[in-house]
XYZ file of C-alpha atoms in Angstrom:
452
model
C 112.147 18.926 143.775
C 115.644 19.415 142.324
C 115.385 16.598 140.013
C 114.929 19.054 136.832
C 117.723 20.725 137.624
C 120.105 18.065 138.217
C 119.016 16.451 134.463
C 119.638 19.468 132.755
C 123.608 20.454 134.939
C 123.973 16.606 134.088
C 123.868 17.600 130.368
C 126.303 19.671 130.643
C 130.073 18.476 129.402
C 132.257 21.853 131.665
C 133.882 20.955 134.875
C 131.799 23.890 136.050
C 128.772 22.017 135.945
C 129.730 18.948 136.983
C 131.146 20.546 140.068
C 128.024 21.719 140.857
C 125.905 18.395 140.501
C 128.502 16.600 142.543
C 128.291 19.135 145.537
C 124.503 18.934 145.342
C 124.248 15.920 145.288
C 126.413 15.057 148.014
C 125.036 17.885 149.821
C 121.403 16.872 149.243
C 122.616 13.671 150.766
C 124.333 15.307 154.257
C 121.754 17.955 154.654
C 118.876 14.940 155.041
C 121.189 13.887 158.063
C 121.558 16.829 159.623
C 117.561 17.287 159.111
C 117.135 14.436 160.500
C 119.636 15.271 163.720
C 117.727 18.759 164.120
C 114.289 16.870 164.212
C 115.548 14.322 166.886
C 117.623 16.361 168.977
C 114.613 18.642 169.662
C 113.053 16.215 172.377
C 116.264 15.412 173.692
C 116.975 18.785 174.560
C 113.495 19.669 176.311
C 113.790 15.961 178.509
C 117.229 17.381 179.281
C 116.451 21.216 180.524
C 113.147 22.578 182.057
C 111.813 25.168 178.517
C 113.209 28.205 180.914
C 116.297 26.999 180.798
C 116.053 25.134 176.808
C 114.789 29.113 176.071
C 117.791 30.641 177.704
C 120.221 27.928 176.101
C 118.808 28.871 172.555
C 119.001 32.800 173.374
C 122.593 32.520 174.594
C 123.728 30.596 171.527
C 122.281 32.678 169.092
C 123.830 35.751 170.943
C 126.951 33.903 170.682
C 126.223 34.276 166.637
C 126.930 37.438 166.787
C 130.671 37.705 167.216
C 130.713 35.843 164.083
C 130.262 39.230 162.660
C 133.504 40.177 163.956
C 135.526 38.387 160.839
C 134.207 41.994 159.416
C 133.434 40.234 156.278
C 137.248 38.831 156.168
C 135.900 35.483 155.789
C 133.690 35.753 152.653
C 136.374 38.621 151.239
C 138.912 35.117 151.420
C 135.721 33.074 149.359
C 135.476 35.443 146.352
C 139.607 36.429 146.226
C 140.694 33.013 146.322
C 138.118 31.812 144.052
C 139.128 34.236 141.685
C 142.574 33.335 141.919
C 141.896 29.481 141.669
C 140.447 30.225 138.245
C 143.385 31.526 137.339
C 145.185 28.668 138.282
C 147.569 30.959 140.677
C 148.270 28.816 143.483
C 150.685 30.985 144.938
C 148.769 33.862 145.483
C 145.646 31.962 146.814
C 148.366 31.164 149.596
C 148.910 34.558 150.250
C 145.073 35.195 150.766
C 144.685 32.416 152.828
C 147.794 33.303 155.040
C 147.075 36.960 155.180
C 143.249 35.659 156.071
C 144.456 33.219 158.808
C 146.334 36.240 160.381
C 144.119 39.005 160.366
C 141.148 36.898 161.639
C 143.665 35.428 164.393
C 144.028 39.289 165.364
C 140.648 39.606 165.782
C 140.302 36.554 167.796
C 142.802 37.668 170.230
C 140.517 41.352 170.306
C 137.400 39.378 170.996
C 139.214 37.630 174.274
C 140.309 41.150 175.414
C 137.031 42.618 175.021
C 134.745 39.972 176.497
C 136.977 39.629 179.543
C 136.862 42.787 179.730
C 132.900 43.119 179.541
C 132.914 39.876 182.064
C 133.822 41.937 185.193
C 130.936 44.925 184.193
C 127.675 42.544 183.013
C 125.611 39.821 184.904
C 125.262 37.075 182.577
C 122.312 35.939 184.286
C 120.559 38.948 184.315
C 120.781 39.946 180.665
C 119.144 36.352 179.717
C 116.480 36.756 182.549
C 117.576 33.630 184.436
C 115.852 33.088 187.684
C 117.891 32.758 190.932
C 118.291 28.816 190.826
C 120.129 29.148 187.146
C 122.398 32.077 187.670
C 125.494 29.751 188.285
C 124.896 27.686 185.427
C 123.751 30.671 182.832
C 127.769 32.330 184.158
C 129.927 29.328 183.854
C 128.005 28.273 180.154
C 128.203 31.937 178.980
C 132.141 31.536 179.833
C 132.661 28.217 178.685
C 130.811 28.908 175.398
C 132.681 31.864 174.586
C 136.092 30.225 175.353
C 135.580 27.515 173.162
C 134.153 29.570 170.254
C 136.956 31.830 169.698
C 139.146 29.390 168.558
C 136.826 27.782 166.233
C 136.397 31.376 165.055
C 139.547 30.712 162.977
C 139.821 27.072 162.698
C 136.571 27.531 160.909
C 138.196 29.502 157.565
C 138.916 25.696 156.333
C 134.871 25.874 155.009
C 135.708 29.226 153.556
C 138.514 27.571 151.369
C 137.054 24.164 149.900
C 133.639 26.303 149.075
C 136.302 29.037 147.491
C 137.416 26.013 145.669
C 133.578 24.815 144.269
C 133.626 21.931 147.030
C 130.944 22.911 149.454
C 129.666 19.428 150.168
C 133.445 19.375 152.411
C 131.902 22.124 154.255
C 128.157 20.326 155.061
C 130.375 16.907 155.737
C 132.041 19.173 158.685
C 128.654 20.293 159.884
C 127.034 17.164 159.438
C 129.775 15.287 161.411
C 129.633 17.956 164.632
C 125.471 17.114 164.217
C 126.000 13.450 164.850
C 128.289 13.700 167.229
C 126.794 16.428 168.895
C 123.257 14.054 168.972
C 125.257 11.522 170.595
C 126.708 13.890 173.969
C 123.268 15.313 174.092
C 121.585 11.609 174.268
C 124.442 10.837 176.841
C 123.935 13.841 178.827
C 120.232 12.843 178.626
C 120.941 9.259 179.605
C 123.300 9.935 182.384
C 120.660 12.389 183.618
C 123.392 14.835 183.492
C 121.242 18.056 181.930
C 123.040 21.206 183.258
C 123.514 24.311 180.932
C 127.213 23.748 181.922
C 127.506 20.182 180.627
C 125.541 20.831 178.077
C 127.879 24.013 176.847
C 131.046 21.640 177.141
C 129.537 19.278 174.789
C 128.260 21.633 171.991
C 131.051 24.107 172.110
C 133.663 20.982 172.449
C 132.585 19.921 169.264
C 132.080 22.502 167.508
C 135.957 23.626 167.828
C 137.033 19.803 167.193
C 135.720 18.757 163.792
C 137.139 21.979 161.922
C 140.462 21.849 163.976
C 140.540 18.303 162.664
C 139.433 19.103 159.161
C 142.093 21.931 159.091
C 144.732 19.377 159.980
C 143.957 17.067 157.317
C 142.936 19.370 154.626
C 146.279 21.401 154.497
C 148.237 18.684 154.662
C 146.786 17.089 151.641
C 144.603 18.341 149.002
C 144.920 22.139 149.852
C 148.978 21.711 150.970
C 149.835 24.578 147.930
C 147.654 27.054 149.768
C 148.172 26.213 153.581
C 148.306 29.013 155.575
C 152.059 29.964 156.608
C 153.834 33.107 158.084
C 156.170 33.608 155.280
C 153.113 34.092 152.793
C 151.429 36.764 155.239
C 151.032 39.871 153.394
C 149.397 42.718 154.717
C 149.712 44.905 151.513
C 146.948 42.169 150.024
C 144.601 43.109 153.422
C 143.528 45.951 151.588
C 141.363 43.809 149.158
C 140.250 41.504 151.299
C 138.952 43.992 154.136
C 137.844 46.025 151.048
C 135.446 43.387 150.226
C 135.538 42.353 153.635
C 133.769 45.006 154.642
C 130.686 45.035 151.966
C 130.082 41.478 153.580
C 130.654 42.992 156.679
C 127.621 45.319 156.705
C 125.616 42.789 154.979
C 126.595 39.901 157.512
C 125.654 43.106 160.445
C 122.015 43.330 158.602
C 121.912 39.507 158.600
C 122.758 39.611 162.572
C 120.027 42.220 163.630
C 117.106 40.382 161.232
C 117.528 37.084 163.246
C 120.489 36.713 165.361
C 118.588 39.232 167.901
C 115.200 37.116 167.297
C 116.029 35.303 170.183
C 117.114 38.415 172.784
C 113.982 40.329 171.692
C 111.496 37.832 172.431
C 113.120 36.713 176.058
C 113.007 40.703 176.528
C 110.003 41.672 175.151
C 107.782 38.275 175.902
C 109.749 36.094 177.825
C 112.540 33.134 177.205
C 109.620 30.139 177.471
C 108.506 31.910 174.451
C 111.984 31.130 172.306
C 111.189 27.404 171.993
C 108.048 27.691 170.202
C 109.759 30.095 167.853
C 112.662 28.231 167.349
C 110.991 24.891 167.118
C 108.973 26.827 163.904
C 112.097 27.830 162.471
C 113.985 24.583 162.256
C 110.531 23.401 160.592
C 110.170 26.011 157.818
C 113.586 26.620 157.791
C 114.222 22.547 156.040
C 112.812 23.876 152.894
C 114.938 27.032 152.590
C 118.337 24.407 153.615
C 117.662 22.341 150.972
C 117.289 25.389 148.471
C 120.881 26.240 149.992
C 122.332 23.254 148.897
C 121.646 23.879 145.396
C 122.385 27.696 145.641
C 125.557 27.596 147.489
C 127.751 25.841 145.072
C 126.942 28.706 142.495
C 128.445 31.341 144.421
C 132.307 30.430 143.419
C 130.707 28.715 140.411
C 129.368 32.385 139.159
C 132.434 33.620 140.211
C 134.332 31.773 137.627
C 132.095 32.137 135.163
C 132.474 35.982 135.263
C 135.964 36.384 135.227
C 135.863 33.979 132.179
C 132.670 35.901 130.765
C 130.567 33.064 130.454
C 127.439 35.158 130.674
C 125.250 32.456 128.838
C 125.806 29.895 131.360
C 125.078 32.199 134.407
C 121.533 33.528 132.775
C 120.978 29.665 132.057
C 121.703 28.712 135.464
C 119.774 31.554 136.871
C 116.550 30.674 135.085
C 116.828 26.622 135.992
C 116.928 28.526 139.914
C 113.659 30.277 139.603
C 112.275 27.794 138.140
C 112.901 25.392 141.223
C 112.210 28.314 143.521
C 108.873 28.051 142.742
C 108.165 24.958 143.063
C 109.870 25.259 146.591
C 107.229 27.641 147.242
C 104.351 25.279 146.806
C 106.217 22.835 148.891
C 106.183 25.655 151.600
C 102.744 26.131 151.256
C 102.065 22.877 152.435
C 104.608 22.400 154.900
C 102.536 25.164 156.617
C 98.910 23.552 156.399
C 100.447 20.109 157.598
C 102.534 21.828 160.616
C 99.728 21.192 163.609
C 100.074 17.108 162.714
C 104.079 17.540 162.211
C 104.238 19.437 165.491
C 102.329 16.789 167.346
C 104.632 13.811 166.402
C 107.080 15.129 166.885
C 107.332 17.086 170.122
C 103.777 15.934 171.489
C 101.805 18.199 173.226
C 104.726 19.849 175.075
C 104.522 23.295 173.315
C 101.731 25.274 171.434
C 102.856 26.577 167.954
C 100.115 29.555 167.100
C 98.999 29.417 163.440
C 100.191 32.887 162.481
C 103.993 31.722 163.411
C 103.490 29.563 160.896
C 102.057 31.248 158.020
C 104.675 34.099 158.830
C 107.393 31.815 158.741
C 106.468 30.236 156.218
C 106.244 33.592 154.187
C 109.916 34.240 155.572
C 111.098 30.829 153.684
C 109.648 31.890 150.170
C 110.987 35.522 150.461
C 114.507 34.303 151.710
C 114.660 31.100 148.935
C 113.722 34.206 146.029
C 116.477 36.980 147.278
C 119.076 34.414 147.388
C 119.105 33.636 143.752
C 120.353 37.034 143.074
C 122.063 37.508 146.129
C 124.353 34.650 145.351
C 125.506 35.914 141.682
C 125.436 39.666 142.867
C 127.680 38.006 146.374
C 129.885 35.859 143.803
C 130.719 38.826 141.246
C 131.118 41.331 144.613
C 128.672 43.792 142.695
C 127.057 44.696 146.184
C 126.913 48.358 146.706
C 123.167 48.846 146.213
C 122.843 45.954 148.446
C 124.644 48.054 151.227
C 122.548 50.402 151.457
C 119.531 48.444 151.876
C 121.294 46.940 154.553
C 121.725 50.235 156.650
C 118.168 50.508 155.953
C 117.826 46.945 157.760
C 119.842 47.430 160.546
C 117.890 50.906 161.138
C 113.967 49.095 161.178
C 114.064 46.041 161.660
C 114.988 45.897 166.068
C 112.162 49.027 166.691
C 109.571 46.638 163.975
C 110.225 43.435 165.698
C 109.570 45.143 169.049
C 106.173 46.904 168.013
C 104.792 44.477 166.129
C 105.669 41.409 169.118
C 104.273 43.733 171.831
C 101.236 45.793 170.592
C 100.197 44.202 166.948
C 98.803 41.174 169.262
C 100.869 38.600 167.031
C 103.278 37.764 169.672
C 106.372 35.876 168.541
C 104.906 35.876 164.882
C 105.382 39.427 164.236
C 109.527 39.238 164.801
C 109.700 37.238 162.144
C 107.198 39.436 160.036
C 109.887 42.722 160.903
C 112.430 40.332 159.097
C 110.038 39.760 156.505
C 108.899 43.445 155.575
C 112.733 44.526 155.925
C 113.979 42.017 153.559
C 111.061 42.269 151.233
C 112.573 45.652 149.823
C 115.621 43.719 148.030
C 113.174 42.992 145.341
C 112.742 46.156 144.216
C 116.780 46.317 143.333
C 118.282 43.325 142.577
C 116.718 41.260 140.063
C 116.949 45.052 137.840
C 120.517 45.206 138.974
C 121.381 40.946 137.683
C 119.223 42.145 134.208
C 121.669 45.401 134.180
C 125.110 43.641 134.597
C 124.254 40.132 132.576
C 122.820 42.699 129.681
C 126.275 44.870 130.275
C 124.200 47.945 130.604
C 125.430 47.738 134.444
C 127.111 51.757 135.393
C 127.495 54.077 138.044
C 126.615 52.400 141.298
C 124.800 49.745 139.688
C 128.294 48.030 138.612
C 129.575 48.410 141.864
């Protein structure tokens, strides 16, 4: 599918470009693993837990999403700064923006501690993720353990905000893809040792997930990125202003991202039950191949468009935004057939188990395609931090799409299906602003809010 694309980058003689082919490439190569992982871990994970407790594991975790929307944008604000700065060649102050970052998100780690201790002693975990009698031990001690264990990965993971600041986003997917594997291999032992508690479980995920970025960290500053290592002396709160500044245009965008699927999971347990969640999530990680492999060729042109705008290279950004649609739609034909071949993929691969309804899939599906279109602009219009029209679209989100998702699961008759359809109509709306607002700024005719 990407072949095309990667003939014509290969043509090109910039570092740029070849930055880009080498990520995607590399990425293309770690993404098939971790496909691969997500496919096979699947049936480990419903011979380990009962589908009650596999649907209350999956609604926990995803809930557990959400306090990555606490970095108020900090995170991606650190991605665009120090990108910019790095094609400047100032070293020094990409330290400062990585120290300053480093401390302010540390800040709001300790605030997250505070607050969910506090909120421990006032809420039953069990009884906000409907977990019968027999789980409510195990849905407390995960909830804890989870939580624990997250917050400090909460910072350690700024490391994949740096190498992708620095065009290297194939470092980031090695991280991920590393946790996958060996996050396959505790849930197989779990599994084999017929040790399947949500507890167990919860040590083993969340273990992992804190190690391989604490380890990366380690490794990274201390070599290739020792000039911008994060360090007290270079913390510089005067400089917070622009990253919170930006920060917090990602910040409302990352909230609209939260409520469209991060609270997929807690509506459906609410609203229909947790044994529905594995169906729904067992769809997504299907459909949801196609639109990670579109990533990997998208995400190394964020940073990459940022450098081409401060250096006003605006024939290689329309170039590379054209060689984008162009692969987009033949992405979309792939979709279209990932969807009609779904019963027979469904059946090897988790058996009979669970029952995937037909309009999950064709909504899905239509989710993919949608979500594969709006980030080709989103990534320029996210690179150059020209985002303001894009803000208020996501008020509008964060407004609709919770009551949509509700109505249309409960009394449209389409059950799971019509949460992800909310998503759908909610999102859908970004086409009607920004491919006009890429034509505006790439034409320079960009003013007003439009620039902004």
């Amino acid at each position: 599918m990407i072949n095309g694309l990667i003939a014509r980058i290969r043509s090109t003689s910039d570092f740029r470009g070849k930055q880009i082919l080498k990520n995607i490439l590399w990425s293309a190569g770690l993404k098939g693993v971790n496909a691969l992982i997500s496919f096979i871990i699947v049936p480990l994970y419903l011979s380990l837990l009962t589908e009650l407790s596999f649907g209350i594991w999956l609604t926990v975790s995803a809930v557990l999403q959400w306090f990555n929307f606490f970095d108020l944008g900090i995170g991606n604000g650190l991605r665009n700064k120090l990108a910019e700065a790095l094609a400047q060649k100032d070293y020094k102050l990409g330290k400062i923006y990585v120290s300053t970052t480093y401390a302010l998100i540390s800040g709001v780690a300790v605030g997250m501690f505070i607050l969910f201790f506090g909120a421990n002693f006032f809420f039953d975990w069990a009884q906000v993720f409907e977990a019968p009698p027999a789980l409510v031990n195990d849905v407390r001690g995960m909830v804890i353990i989870l939580f624990c264990l997250f917050v400090p990965q909460f910072v350690a993971q700024l490391i994949k905000m740096v190498v992708t600041a620095d065009q290297r986003p194939a470092l980031s997917n090695l991280m991920n893809t590393l946790v996958n594997i060996l996050q396959l291999a505790g849930v197989f032992l779990l599994s084999e040792y017929s040790m399947g508690s949500l507890v167990n479980l919860a040590w083993v995920i969340a273990g992992i997930n804190l190690f391989i970025p604490l380890v990366a960290s380690a490794y990274l500053f201390s070599s290739r990125y020792k000039e911008l290592s994060p360090s007290f002396s270079h913390v510089d709160l005067k400089y917070s202003n622009s990253l919170l500044g930006l920060g917090a245009t990602f910040f409302i965008l990352q909230g609209a991202a939260l409520v469209v699927f991060m609270t997929d999971n807690l509506i459906i347990t609410k609203v229909l039950g947790p044994e529905e969640v594995p169906a729904y999530n067992i769809s997504y990680r299907y459909f949801n191949l196609a639109l990670v492999f579109f990533g990997l060729v998208t995400t190394p042109f964020w940073s990459a468009f940022t450098d081409a705008f401060v250096k006003e290279d605006f024939g290689w950004i329309k170039k590379m935004l054209k060689r984008l649609l162009f692969l987009w739609v033949v992405m979309a034909v792939g979709v279209v057939l990932l969807i009609l071949i779904a019963p027979y993929v469904y059946h090897f691969w988790i058996g009979d188990e669970l029952e995937i309804p037909s309009a999950l899939n064709w909504c899905m599906g239509a989710w993919v395609i949608l979500s594969a279109l709006l980030s080709i602009f989103g990534t320029f219009l996210s690179g150059i931090g020209k985002l303001k029209v894009s803000l208020f679209h996501a008020v509008f989100v964060m407004i609709v799409n919770i009551p949509l998702s509700i109505w249309l699961a409960q009394y449209s008759m389409l059950g799971s299906a019509g949460v992800i359809l909310a998503s759908t109509i909610g999102a859908s709306f970004r086409l009607l602003f920004q491919p006009y607002q890429t034509w505006l700024i790439l034409q320079k005719r960009a003013k007003g809010i439009w620039n902004r």
